[in-house]
mmCIF file of C-alpha atoms and ligand atoms in Angstrom:
data_model
loop_
_atom_site.group_PDB
_atom_site.id
_atom_site.type_symbol
_atom_site.label_atom_id
_atom_site.label_comp_id
_atom_site.label_asym_id
_atom_site.label_seq_id
_atom_site.Cartn_x
_atom_site.Cartn_y
_atom_site.Cartn_z
ATOM 1 C CA MET P 244 -3.583 -4.973 14.892
ATOM 2 C CA ALA P 245 -0.210 -3.276 14.983
ATOM 3 C CA GLY P 246 -1.809 -0.106 16.365
ATOM 4 C CA TYR P 247 -4.348 0.252 13.578
ATOM 5 C CA GLU P 248 -8.008 0.325 14.559
ATOM 6 C CA THR P 249 -9.168 0.335 10.950
ATOM 7 C CA MET P 250 -7.336 0.243 7.701
ATOM 8 C CA GLY P 251 -8.135 2.287 4.599
ATOM 9 C CA THR P 252 -8.150 0.210 1.427
ATOM 10 C CA ALA P 253 -9.555 0.614 -2.055
ATOM 11 C CA ARG P 254 -12.608 -1.077 -0.505
ATOM 12 C CA GLY P 255 -13.036 1.692 2.094
ATOM 13 C CA GLU P 256 -12.380 1.512 5.836
ATOM 14 C CA ILE P 257 -12.204 -2.046 7.090
ATOM 15 C CA PHE P 258 -11.600 -3.628 10.467
ATOM 16 C CA ALA P 259 -9.625 -6.678 9.352
ATOM 17 C CA ASP P 260 -8.233 -7.808 6.013
ATOM 18 C CA PHE P 261 -7.924 -11.573 5.712
ATOM 19 C CA ARG P 262 -7.321 -11.662 1.929
ATOM 20 C CA SER P 263 -3.586 -12.283 2.126
ATOM 21 C CA ASP P 264 -0.505 -11.857 4.304
ATOM 22 C CA THR P 265 0.650 -9.306 1.670
ATOM 23 C CA VAL P 266 -1.711 -6.611 2.999
ATOM 24 C CA THR P 267 0.260 -5.787 6.175
ATOM 25 C CA ARG P 268 1.399 -2.220 6.945
ATOM 26 C CA ALA P 269 4.835 -1.466 8.312
ATOM 27 C CA THR P 270 4.794 -1.331 12.100
ATOM 28 C CA PRO P 271 5.803 1.897 13.869
ATOM 29 C CA GLU P 272 9.159 0.299 14.853
ATOM 30 C CA MET P 273 9.736 -0.747 11.238
ATOM 31 C CA ARG P 274 9.007 2.761 9.970
ATOM 32 C CA GLN P 275 11.624 4.119 12.435
ATOM 33 C CA VAL P 276 14.368 1.833 11.177
ATOM 34 C CA MET P 277 13.452 2.618 7.633
ATOM 35 C CA ALA P 278 13.705 6.381 8.226
ATOM 36 C CA SER P 279 17.091 6.118 9.966
ATOM 37 C CA ALA P 280 18.726 3.520 7.666
ATOM 38 C CA VAL P 281 22.209 4.172 6.422
ATOM 39 C CA VAL P 282 22.043 4.004 2.637
ATOM 40 C CA GLY P 283 24.123 4.209 -0.537
ATOM 41 C CA ASP P 284 23.806 3.461 -4.220
ATOM 42 C CA ASP P 285 22.948 -0.232 -4.436
ATOM 43 C CA VAL P 286 23.658 -0.433 -8.163
ATOM 44 C CA TYR P 287 27.258 0.216 -7.084
ATOM 45 C CA ALA P 288 26.757 -2.405 -4.265
ATOM 46 C CA GLU P 289 27.360 0.486 -1.888
ATOM 47 C CA ASP P 290 24.252 0.355 0.229
ATOM 48 C CA PRO P 291 25.387 -0.923 3.651
ATOM 49 C CA THR P 292 21.817 -1.800 4.736
ATOM 50 C CA VAL P 293 21.222 -3.871 1.583
ATOM 51 C CA ASN P 294 24.605 -5.498 1.949
ATOM 52 C CA GLU P 295 23.839 -6.382 5.584
ATOM 53 C CA LEU P 296 20.482 -7.855 4.564
ATOM 54 C CA GLN P 297 22.086 -9.931 1.792
ATOM 55 C CA ASP P 298 24.828 -11.225 4.118
ATOM 56 C CA ARG P 299 22.282 -12.147 6.730
ATOM 57 C CA VAL P 300 20.167 -14.066 4.256
ATOM 58 C CA ALA P 301 23.254 -15.823 2.843
ATOM 59 C CA THR P 302 24.077 -16.978 6.410
ATOM 60 C CA LEU P 303 20.457 -17.979 7.244
ATOM 61 C CA THR P 304 20.212 -20.050 4.090
ATOM 62 C CA GLY P 305 23.730 -21.502 4.211
ATOM 63 C CA LYS P 306 24.418 -20.223 0.698
ATOM 64 C CA GLU P 307 27.454 -18.316 -0.561
ATOM 65 C CA ALA P 308 25.659 -15.122 -1.511
ATOM 66 C CA ALA P 309 22.302 -13.384 -1.754
ATOM 67 C CA LEU P 310 20.669 -10.637 -3.756
ATOM 68 C CA TYR P 311 17.920 -8.186 -2.763
ATOM 69 C CA LEU P 312 15.150 -7.887 -5.404
ATOM 70 C CA THR P 313 11.907 -5.966 -5.624
ATOM 71 C CA SER P 314 9.546 -8.939 -5.333
ATOM 72 C CA ALA P 315 9.403 -12.702 -5.060
ATOM 73 C CA THR P 316 8.163 -12.808 -8.662
ATOM 74 C CA GLN P 317 11.299 -10.959 -9.815
ATOM 75 C CA SER P 318 13.506 -13.248 -7.708
ATOM 76 C CA ASN P 319 11.929 -16.433 -9.116
ATOM 77 C CA LEU P 320 12.224 -15.044 -12.655
ATOM 78 C CA ALA P 321 15.840 -13.988 -12.164
ATOM 79 C CA ALA P 322 16.638 -17.481 -10.824
ATOM 80 C CA ILE P 323 14.977 -19.178 -13.862
ATOM 81 C CA LEU P 324 16.810 -16.872 -16.269
ATOM 82 C CA CYS P 325 20.082 -17.775 -14.498
ATOM 83 C CA HIS P 326 19.427 -21.507 -14.682
ATOM 84 C CA CYS P 327 17.750 -21.917 -18.072
ATOM 85 C CA GLY P 328 18.340 -20.823 -21.651
ATOM 86 C CA ARG P 329 15.899 -20.466 -24.487
ATOM 87 C CA GLY P 330 14.254 -23.780 -25.451
ATOM 88 C CA GLU P 331 15.072 -25.236 -22.052
ATOM 89 C CA GLU P 332 12.429 -26.131 -19.502
ATOM 90 C CA TYR P 333 11.640 -26.037 -15.809
ATOM 91 C CA LEU P 334 9.486 -28.592 -14.050
ATOM 92 C CA SER P 335 7.156 -27.442 -11.323
ATOM 93 C CA GLY P 336 3.885 -28.286 -9.574
ATOM 94 C CA GLU P 337 0.963 -27.215 -11.676
ATOM 95 C CA THR P 338 -0.464 -25.020 -8.884
ATOM 96 C CA TYR P 339 2.861 -23.392 -7.977
ATOM 97 C CA HIS P 340 3.054 -19.641 -8.136
ATOM 98 C CA VAL P 341 5.966 -19.662 -10.552
ATOM 99 C CA PHE P 342 3.867 -21.483 -13.118
ATOM 100 C CA CYS P 343 0.388 -20.021 -12.436
ATOM 101 C CA ASP P 344 0.764 -16.523 -11.120
ATOM 102 C CA GLU P 345 3.878 -14.867 -12.558
ATOM 103 C CA ALA P 346 2.463 -13.788 -15.885
ATOM 104 C CA GLY P 347 4.384 -16.454 -17.802
ATOM 105 C CA GLY P 348 7.499 -14.307 -17.370
ATOM 106 C CA ALA P 349 9.940 -17.179 -17.843
ATOM 107 C CA SER P 350 8.531 -17.974 -21.304
ATOM 108 C CA ALA P 351 7.734 -14.398 -22.332
ATOM 109 C CA LEU P 352 11.125 -12.989 -21.320
ATOM 110 C CA GLY P 353 13.392 -16.004 -21.299
ATOM 111 C CA GLY P 354 12.016 -18.349 -23.883
ATOM 112 C CA VAL P 355 11.889 -20.955 -21.100
ATOM 113 C CA VAL P 356 9.268 -23.717 -21.375
ATOM 114 C CA ALA P 357 7.217 -24.764 -18.315
ATOM 115 C CA CYS P 358 6.444 -28.387 -17.588
ATOM 116 C CA PRO P 359 3.643 -28.418 -14.960
ATOM 117 C CA ILE P 360 3.242 -31.579 -12.827
ATOM 118 C CA PRO P 361 -0.092 -32.472 -11.064
ATOM 119 C CA VAL P 362 0.051 -31.984 -7.283
ATOM 120 C CA ASP P 363 -1.725 -33.868 -4.495
ATOM 121 C CA SER P 364 -4.055 -32.295 -1.942
ATOM 122 C CA GLU P 365 -1.042 -31.035 0.078
ATOM 123 C CA GLY P 366 0.532 -29.402 -2.953
ATOM 124 C CA ALA P 367 3.192 -32.074 -3.239
ATOM 125 C CA ILE P 368 4.705 -33.764 -6.272
ATOM 126 C CA THR P 369 6.620 -37.074 -6.178
ATOM 127 C CA ALA P 370 10.095 -38.166 -7.205
ATOM 128 C CA GLU P 371 8.482 -40.607 -9.672
ATOM 129 C CA GLN P 372 6.534 -37.739 -11.332
ATOM 130 C CA ILE P 373 9.828 -35.800 -11.715
ATOM 131 C CA ARG P 374 11.482 -38.832 -13.361
ATOM 132 C CA GLN P 375 8.509 -39.211 -15.713
ATOM 133 C CA ALA P 376 8.404 -35.489 -16.622
ATOM 134 C CA PHE P 377 12.173 -35.306 -17.247
ATOM 135 C CA LYS P 378 12.934 -35.357 -21.001
ATOM 136 C CA VAL P 379 15.636 -37.566 -22.483
ATOM 137 C CA ASP P 380 17.990 -35.858 -24.889
ATOM 138 C CA ASP P 381 15.941 -35.839 -28.092
ATOM 139 C CA PRO P 382 15.706 -33.023 -30.637
ATOM 140 C CA HIS P 383 11.924 -33.154 -30.426
ATOM 141 C CA TYR P 384 11.912 -32.030 -26.795
ATOM 142 C CA PRO P 385 12.887 -28.947 -24.805
ATOM 143 C CA ILE P 386 15.946 -29.614 -22.646
ATOM 144 C CA SER P 387 14.942 -30.291 -19.029
ATOM 145 C CA ARG P 388 17.128 -28.013 -16.917
ATOM 146 C CA LEU P 389 15.472 -27.025 -13.690
ATOM 147 C CA LEU P 390 13.110 -28.234 -10.911
ATOM 148 C CA CYS P 391 11.147 -25.466 -9.163
ATOM 149 C CA LEU P 392 9.628 -26.384 -5.800
ATOM 150 C CA GLU P 393 7.606 -24.251 -3.431
ATOM 151 C CA ASN P 394 7.198 -24.158 0.326
ATOM 152 C CA THR P 395 4.721 -23.633 1.825
ATOM 153 C CA VAL P 396 2.289 -24.555 -0.900
ATOM 154 C CA SER P 397 -1.049 -22.853 -0.104
ATOM 155 C CA GLY P 398 -0.037 -23.016 3.515
ATOM 156 C CA SER P 399 0.867 -26.720 3.429
ATOM 157 C CA VAL P 400 4.376 -27.479 4.694
ATOM 158 C CA GLN P 401 6.594 -29.604 2.433
ATOM 159 C CA SER P 402 8.725 -31.509 4.874
ATOM 160 C CA THR P 403 12.520 -31.370 4.842
ATOM 161 C CA SER P 404 12.619 -35.019 3.929
ATOM 162 C CA ARG P 405 10.268 -34.516 0.972
ATOM 163 C CA ILE P 406 12.220 -31.523 -0.299
ATOM 164 C CA ASP P 407 15.483 -33.485 0.104
ATOM 165 C CA GLU P 408 14.139 -36.452 -1.769
ATOM 166 C CA LEU P 409 12.741 -34.363 -4.696
ATOM 167 C CA ALA P 410 15.843 -32.211 -4.972
ATOM 168 C CA THR P 411 18.163 -35.260 -4.789
ATOM 169 C CA THR P 412 16.144 -36.932 -7.583
ATOM 170 C CA ALA P 413 16.448 -33.760 -9.657
ATOM 171 C CA HIS P 414 20.218 -33.690 -9.154
ATOM 172 C CA GLU P 415 20.523 -37.356 -10.138
ATOM 173 C CA LEU P 416 18.803 -36.397 -13.413
ATOM 174 C CA GLY P 417 21.208 -33.469 -13.886
ATOM 175 C CA LEU P 418 18.623 -30.762 -13.032
ATOM 176 C CA VAL P 419 19.328 -27.615 -11.058
ATOM 177 C CA THR P 420 16.944 -26.985 -8.147
ATOM 178 C CA HIS P 421 15.150 -23.731 -7.173
ATOM 179 C CA LEU P 422 12.798 -23.326 -4.211
ATOM 180 C CA ASP P 423 10.157 -20.562 -4.164
ATOM 181 C CA GLY P 424 10.298 -20.019 -0.399
ATOM 182 C CA ALA P 425 8.005 -17.029 -0.345
ATOM 183 C CA ARG P 426 6.622 -18.565 2.860
ATOM 184 C CA LEU P 427 9.585 -20.771 3.846
ATOM 185 C CA PHE P 428 9.737 -19.099 7.260
ATOM 186 C CA ASN P 429 6.201 -20.330 7.942
ATOM 187 C CA ALA P 430 7.311 -23.867 7.015
ATOM 188 C CA ALA P 431 10.354 -23.552 9.274
ATOM 189 C CA VAL P 432 8.477 -22.165 12.278
ATOM 190 C CA ALA P 433 5.732 -24.781 11.906
ATOM 191 C CA SER P 434 8.360 -27.553 11.678
ATOM 192 C CA GLY P 435 10.519 -26.191 14.498
ATOM 193 C CA VAL P 436 13.634 -26.061 12.296
ATOM 194 C CA GLU P 437 15.810 -23.340 10.726
ATOM 195 C CA ILE P 438 15.127 -22.486 7.060
ATOM 196 C CA SER P 439 18.515 -23.913 6.099
ATOM 197 C CA ALA P 440 17.142 -27.406 7.034
ATOM 198 C CA PHE P 441 15.146 -27.287 3.805
ATOM 199 C CA LEU P 442 17.972 -26.189 1.641
ATOM 200 C CA ASP P 443 20.698 -28.870 1.718
ATOM 201 C CA HIS P 444 19.934 -29.892 -1.873
ATOM 202 C CA ILE P 445 18.414 -26.660 -3.145
ATOM 203 C CA ASP P 446 20.651 -24.606 -5.458
ATOM 204 C CA SER P 447 18.745 -21.304 -5.273
ATOM 205 C CA VAL P 448 16.015 -20.071 -2.997
ATOM 206 C CA THR P 449 13.654 -17.098 -2.997
ATOM 207 C CA LEU P 450 12.669 -15.648 0.386
ATOM 208 C CA CYS P 451 9.920 -13.047 0.475
ATOM 209 C CA LEU P 452 10.008 -10.214 3.024
ATOM 210 C CA SER P 453 6.584 -8.792 2.273
ATOM 211 C CA LYS P 454 4.297 -11.730 3.145
ATOM 212 C CA GLY P 455 4.239 -13.150 6.730
ATOM 213 C CA LEU P 456 7.290 -11.092 7.657
ATOM 214 C CA GLY P 457 5.394 -7.892 7.093
ATOM 215 C CA ALA P 458 7.917 -5.708 5.221
ATOM 216 C CA PRO P 459 6.369 -3.354 2.668
ATOM 217 C CA MET P 460 8.355 -4.875 -0.252
ATOM 218 C CA GLY P 461 11.293 -7.017 -1.284
ATOM 219 C CA ALA P 462 12.548 -10.546 -1.677
ATOM 220 C CA VAL P 463 15.988 -12.105 -1.493
ATOM 221 C CA LEU P 464 17.524 -14.745 -3.789
ATOM 222 C CA ALA P 465 20.224 -16.847 -2.225
ATOM 223 C CA ALA P 466 22.536 -19.205 -4.125
ATOM 224 C CA ASP P 467 26.203 -19.815 -4.938
ATOM 225 C CA ARG P 468 28.345 -16.826 -5.852
ATOM 226 C CA ALA P 469 28.360 -17.508 -9.608
ATOM 227 C CA THR P 470 24.555 -17.718 -9.790
ATOM 228 C CA ILE P 471 24.112 -14.514 -7.815
ATOM 229 C CA ASP P 472 26.545 -12.774 -10.156
ATOM 230 C CA ARG P 473 24.349 -13.795 -13.070
ATOM 231 C CA ALA P 474 21.234 -12.781 -11.087
ATOM 232 C CA ILE P 475 22.649 -9.254 -10.705
ATOM 233 C CA ARG P 476 22.643 -8.978 -14.467
ATOM 234 C CA ALA P 477 19.124 -10.505 -14.748
ATOM 235 C CA ARG P 478 17.857 -8.054 -12.067
ATOM 236 C CA LYS P 479 19.276 -5.159 -14.086
ATOM 237 C CA MET P 480 17.612 -6.448 -17.258
ATOM 238 C CA LEU P 481 14.303 -6.742 -15.413
ATOM 239 C CA GLY P 482 14.542 -3.138 -14.219
ATOM 240 C CA GLY P 483 14.980 -4.149 -10.615
ATOM 241 C CA ALA P 484 18.353 -2.604 -9.801
ATOM 242 C CA GLN P 485 17.625 0.231 -7.401
ATOM 243 C CA ARG P 486 19.593 3.042 -5.772
ATOM 244 C CA GLN P 487 19.168 4.070 -2.087
ATOM 245 C CA VAL P 488 16.968 1.036 -1.481
ATOM 246 C CA GLY P 489 18.421 0.444 2.011
ATOM 247 C CA HIS P 490 15.426 2.422 3.327
ATOM 248 C CA VAL P 491 13.192 -0.507 2.456
ATOM 249 C CA ALA P 492 15.841 -3.221 2.969
ATOM 250 C CA ALA P 493 15.943 -1.956 6.558
ATOM 251 C CA ALA P 494 12.356 -3.081 6.952
ATOM 252 C CA GLY P 495 13.346 -6.522 5.742
ATOM 253 C CA LEU P 496 16.261 -6.686 8.178
ATOM 254 C CA HIS P 497 13.959 -5.619 11.029
ATOM 255 C CA ALA P 498 11.464 -8.287 9.988
ATOM 256 C CA LEU P 499 14.080 -11.014 9.943
ATOM 257 C CA VAL P 500 14.942 -10.195 13.557
ATOM 258 C CA HIS P 501 11.496 -9.404 14.984
ATOM 259 C CA HIS P 502 8.865 -11.085 12.820
ATOM 260 C CA VAL P 503 9.971 -14.667 12.300
ATOM 261 C CA GLU P 504 9.223 -16.331 15.655
ATOM 262 C CA ARG P 505 5.918 -14.508 15.834
ATOM 263 C CA LEU P 506 4.678 -16.437 12.741
ATOM 264 C CA ALA P 507 3.696 -19.098 15.314
ATOM 265 C CA GLU P 508 1.003 -16.648 16.499
ATOM 266 C CA ASP P 509 -0.443 -16.483 12.957
ATOM 267 C CA HIS P 510 -0.463 -20.313 12.848
ATOM 268 C CA ALA P 511 -2.211 -20.535 16.213
ATOM 269 C CA ARG P 512 -4.826 -17.965 15.140
ATOM 270 C CA ALA P 513 -5.387 -19.844 11.872
ATOM 271 C CA ALA P 514 -5.945 -23.073 13.839
ATOM 272 C CA ARG P 515 -8.375 -21.380 16.235
ATOM 273 C CA LEU P 516 -10.203 -19.766 13.282
ATOM 274 C CA ALA P 517 -10.465 -23.069 11.435
ATOM 275 C CA SER P 518 -11.840 -24.886 14.409
ATOM 276 C CA GLY P 519 -14.270 -22.047 15.196
ATOM 277 C CA LEU P 520 -15.555 -22.018 11.603
ATOM 278 C CA ASP P 521 -15.644 -25.799 11.285
ATOM 279 C CA ALA P 522 -17.854 -25.949 14.389
ATOM 280 C CA ILE P 523 -20.544 -23.932 12.576
ATOM 281 C CA GLU P 524 -23.196 -25.972 10.947
ATOM 282 C CA ARG P 525 -22.882 -26.069 7.122
ATOM 283 C CA ALA P 526 -19.318 -24.705 7.178
ATOM 284 C CA THR P 527 -16.194 -26.857 6.789
ATOM 285 C CA ALA P 528 -12.726 -25.489 7.478
ATOM 286 C CA ARG P 529 -9.137 -26.595 7.778
ATOM 287 C CA ALA P 530 -5.975 -24.714 8.681
ATOM 288 C CA ALA P 531 -2.519 -24.993 7.020
ATOM 289 C CA THR P 532 0.101 -22.835 8.790
ATOM 290 C CA ASN P 533 -1.289 -19.222 8.487
ATOM 291 C CA MET P 534 -4.000 -20.096 6.006
ATOM 292 C CA VAL P 535 -7.554 -21.381 6.515
ATOM 293 C CA PHE P 536 -9.620 -22.915 3.746
ATOM 294 C CA VAL P 537 -13.346 -22.776 4.397
ATOM 295 C CA ASP P 538 -16.375 -23.782 2.383
ATOM 296 C CA VAL P 539 -20.126 -23.417 2.673
ATOM 297 C CA PRO P 540 -22.878 -24.660 0.325
ATOM 298 C CA SER P 541 -22.520 -22.835 -2.955
ATOM 299 C CA GLU P 542 -25.816 -20.908 -2.704
ATOM 300 C CA HIS P 543 -24.524 -19.186 0.460
ATOM 301 C CA ARG P 544 -21.156 -18.063 -0.870
ATOM 302 C CA VAL P 545 -22.199 -14.673 -2.311
ATOM 303 C CA PRO P 546 -24.623 -13.581 0.427
ATOM 304 C CA LEU P 547 -22.251 -14.775 3.165
ATOM 305 C CA SER P 548 -19.411 -12.735 1.651
ATOM 306 C CA ALA P 549 -21.682 -9.653 1.548
ATOM 307 C CA HIS P 550 -22.680 -10.237 5.181
ATOM 308 C CA VAL P 551 -19.020 -10.565 6.300
ATOM 309 C CA ALA P 552 -18.095 -7.433 4.358
ATOM 310 C CA LYS P 553 -20.786 -5.498 6.287
ATOM 311 C CA ALA P 554 -18.951 -6.567 9.466
ATOM 312 C CA GLY P 555 -15.885 -4.667 8.159
ATOM 313 C CA ILE P 556 -13.980 -7.796 7.118
ATOM 314 C CA ALA P 557 -12.277 -8.149 3.736
ATOM 315 C CA LEU P 558 -12.145 -11.606 2.256
ATOM 316 C CA GLY P 559 -11.009 -12.930 -1.142
ATOM 317 C CA GLY P 560 -13.360 -14.785 -3.427
ATOM 318 C CA PHE P 561 -14.520 -18.411 -3.124
ATOM 319 C CA ARG P 562 -12.736 -20.731 -5.532
ATOM 320 C CA ALA P 563 -13.306 -24.362 -6.414
ATOM 321 C CA GLU P 564 -11.288 -25.399 -3.326
ATOM 322 C CA GLY P 565 -13.238 -22.966 -1.100
ATOM 323 C CA LEU P 566 -12.255 -19.630 0.392
ATOM 324 C CA ARG P 567 -8.711 -18.867 1.489
ATOM 325 C CA ILE P 568 -8.483 -16.815 4.704
ATOM 326 C CA VAL P 569 -5.011 -15.657 5.747
ATOM 327 C CA CYS P 570 -3.735 -14.690 9.214
ATOM 328 C CA HIS P 571 -0.893 -12.244 9.494
ATOM 329 C CA LEU P 572 0.785 -9.460 11.451
ATOM 330 C CA ASP P 573 -2.274 -7.185 11.307
ATOM 331 C CA ILE P 574 -4.791 -9.820 12.400
ATOM 332 C CA ASP P 575 -5.404 -10.075 16.132
ATOM 333 C CA ASP P 576 -7.678 -12.262 18.283
ATOM 334 C CA ALA P 577 -10.517 -9.750 18.057
ATOM 335 C CA ALA P 578 -10.506 -10.014 14.225
ATOM 336 C CA VAL P 579 -10.581 -13.799 14.424
ATOM 337 C CA ASP P 580 -13.571 -13.622 16.820
ATOM 338 C CA ARG P 581 -15.395 -11.123 14.600
ATOM 339 C CA LEU P 582 -14.956 -13.350 11.537
ATOM 340 C CA ILE P 583 -16.224 -16.457 13.326
ATOM 341 C CA ASP P 584 -19.156 -14.493 14.640
ATOM 342 C CA ALA P 585 -20.001 -13.102 11.187
ATOM 343 C CA PHE P 586 -20.044 -16.661 9.728
ATOM 344 C CA ALA P 587 -22.058 -17.956 12.637
ATOM 345 C CA THR P 588 -24.725 -15.205 12.553
ATOM 346 C CA TYR P 589 -25.206 -15.528 8.777
ATOM 347 C CA LEU P 590 -25.404 -19.332 8.710
ATOM 348 C CA ALA P 591 -27.714 -19.408 11.770
ATOM 349 C CA SER P 592 -30.136 -17.009 10.128
ATOM 350 C CA GLU P 593 -30.376 -18.883 6.800
HETATM 351 C C1 PLP Z 126 4.172 -18.804 -3.174
HETATM 352 C C2 PLP Z 126 4.401 -17.436 -3.803
HETATM 353 N N1 PLP Z 126 5.511 -17.197 -4.495
HETATM 354 C C3 PLP Z 126 5.742 -16.001 -5.012
HETATM 355 C C4 PLP Z 126 4.895 -14.962 -4.868
HETATM 356 C C5 PLP Z 126 5.197 -13.620 -5.526
HETATM 357 O O1 PLP Z 126 5.406 -12.626 -4.608
HETATM 358 P P1 PLP Z 126 5.502 -11.088 -5.025
HETATM 359 O O2 PLP Z 126 4.106 -10.558 -4.882
HETATM 360 O O3 PLP Z 126 6.442 -10.537 -4.026
HETATM 361 O O4 PLP Z 126 5.953 -11.016 -6.375
HETATM 362 C C6 PLP Z 126 3.736 -15.152 -4.153
HETATM 363 C C7 PLP Z 126 2.783 -14.017 -3.950
HETATM 364 O O5 PLP Z 126 1.732 -14.091 -3.404
HETATM 365 C C8 PLP Z 126 3.473 -16.428 -3.578
HETATM 366 O O6 PLP Z 126 2.323 -16.645 -2.907
#
């Protein structure tokens, strides 16, 4: 567990935190590069470490330029503000983070309307749904301007061919395309391709550095030069322009070099965890990249969670679709074993 025996959280000392891949702590190597980073004032575009990170992401994504932002939420919002004006709309899956979990920022701050589209069990939408959701030019309707996709969606990989098909359809309709790639590296590693393979028909993409990659903060938006120039203004408006931020950008650069290939370890642990949990009577589990979704009969949900917490394991809450368990940089094999064991001992005793 990256050298940490236990982790202090608001919940007290715990052995393993499976709630999300956002809970990771910077590794000792990452802390070293952060401390020694060469920095400057990034509002003047004079931070060499930030500039290096942005150049690297532009190259990785095959886009003209990139911009470092404080979070994936801020990056998605900046992208929407660049692509849409007031009274215009973006289409997205109804479960996608940009629609559900970003405080309605696009409508609150940009006057941009959301058009959510139902998703299937893999989080996918279809080209036909996009055509149906698209509004013809009529003064009664908002102006359809943007398609927002996501990859992975709750751990499920959206294939390169699916993304290509949806983005091509959007372009045929005259829409711009944005991809929330908060976990695009997970999709790429699981598919054995580079992230750029998903981006041929994507106009702007958010990459997050503080999820599976394990940096303490930061996201990068990549797009053509003109969009990034507008995003610099949007970032300023959103209060996200920072000064000697190279100290944290250095963590992101380190993660891009050292923490991408290792995502395969998280996927393998999630697969082992899912099969271990699924083998327990009265539990069902499935893995999707670094995430596991598990369910037990509803009467066991609360006492099981209490039992697991006593074993020093932090879990999120059960939802309609079950409980999401996430593997990441700070989860090792011992943590996986302990979680399987905690489920097994509880369900065997009930
Ligand atoms: C798919 C997806 N996109 C965007 C975000 C937003 O990330 P941040 O917390 O960096 O704003 C999250 C956060 O969990 C996410 O899961």
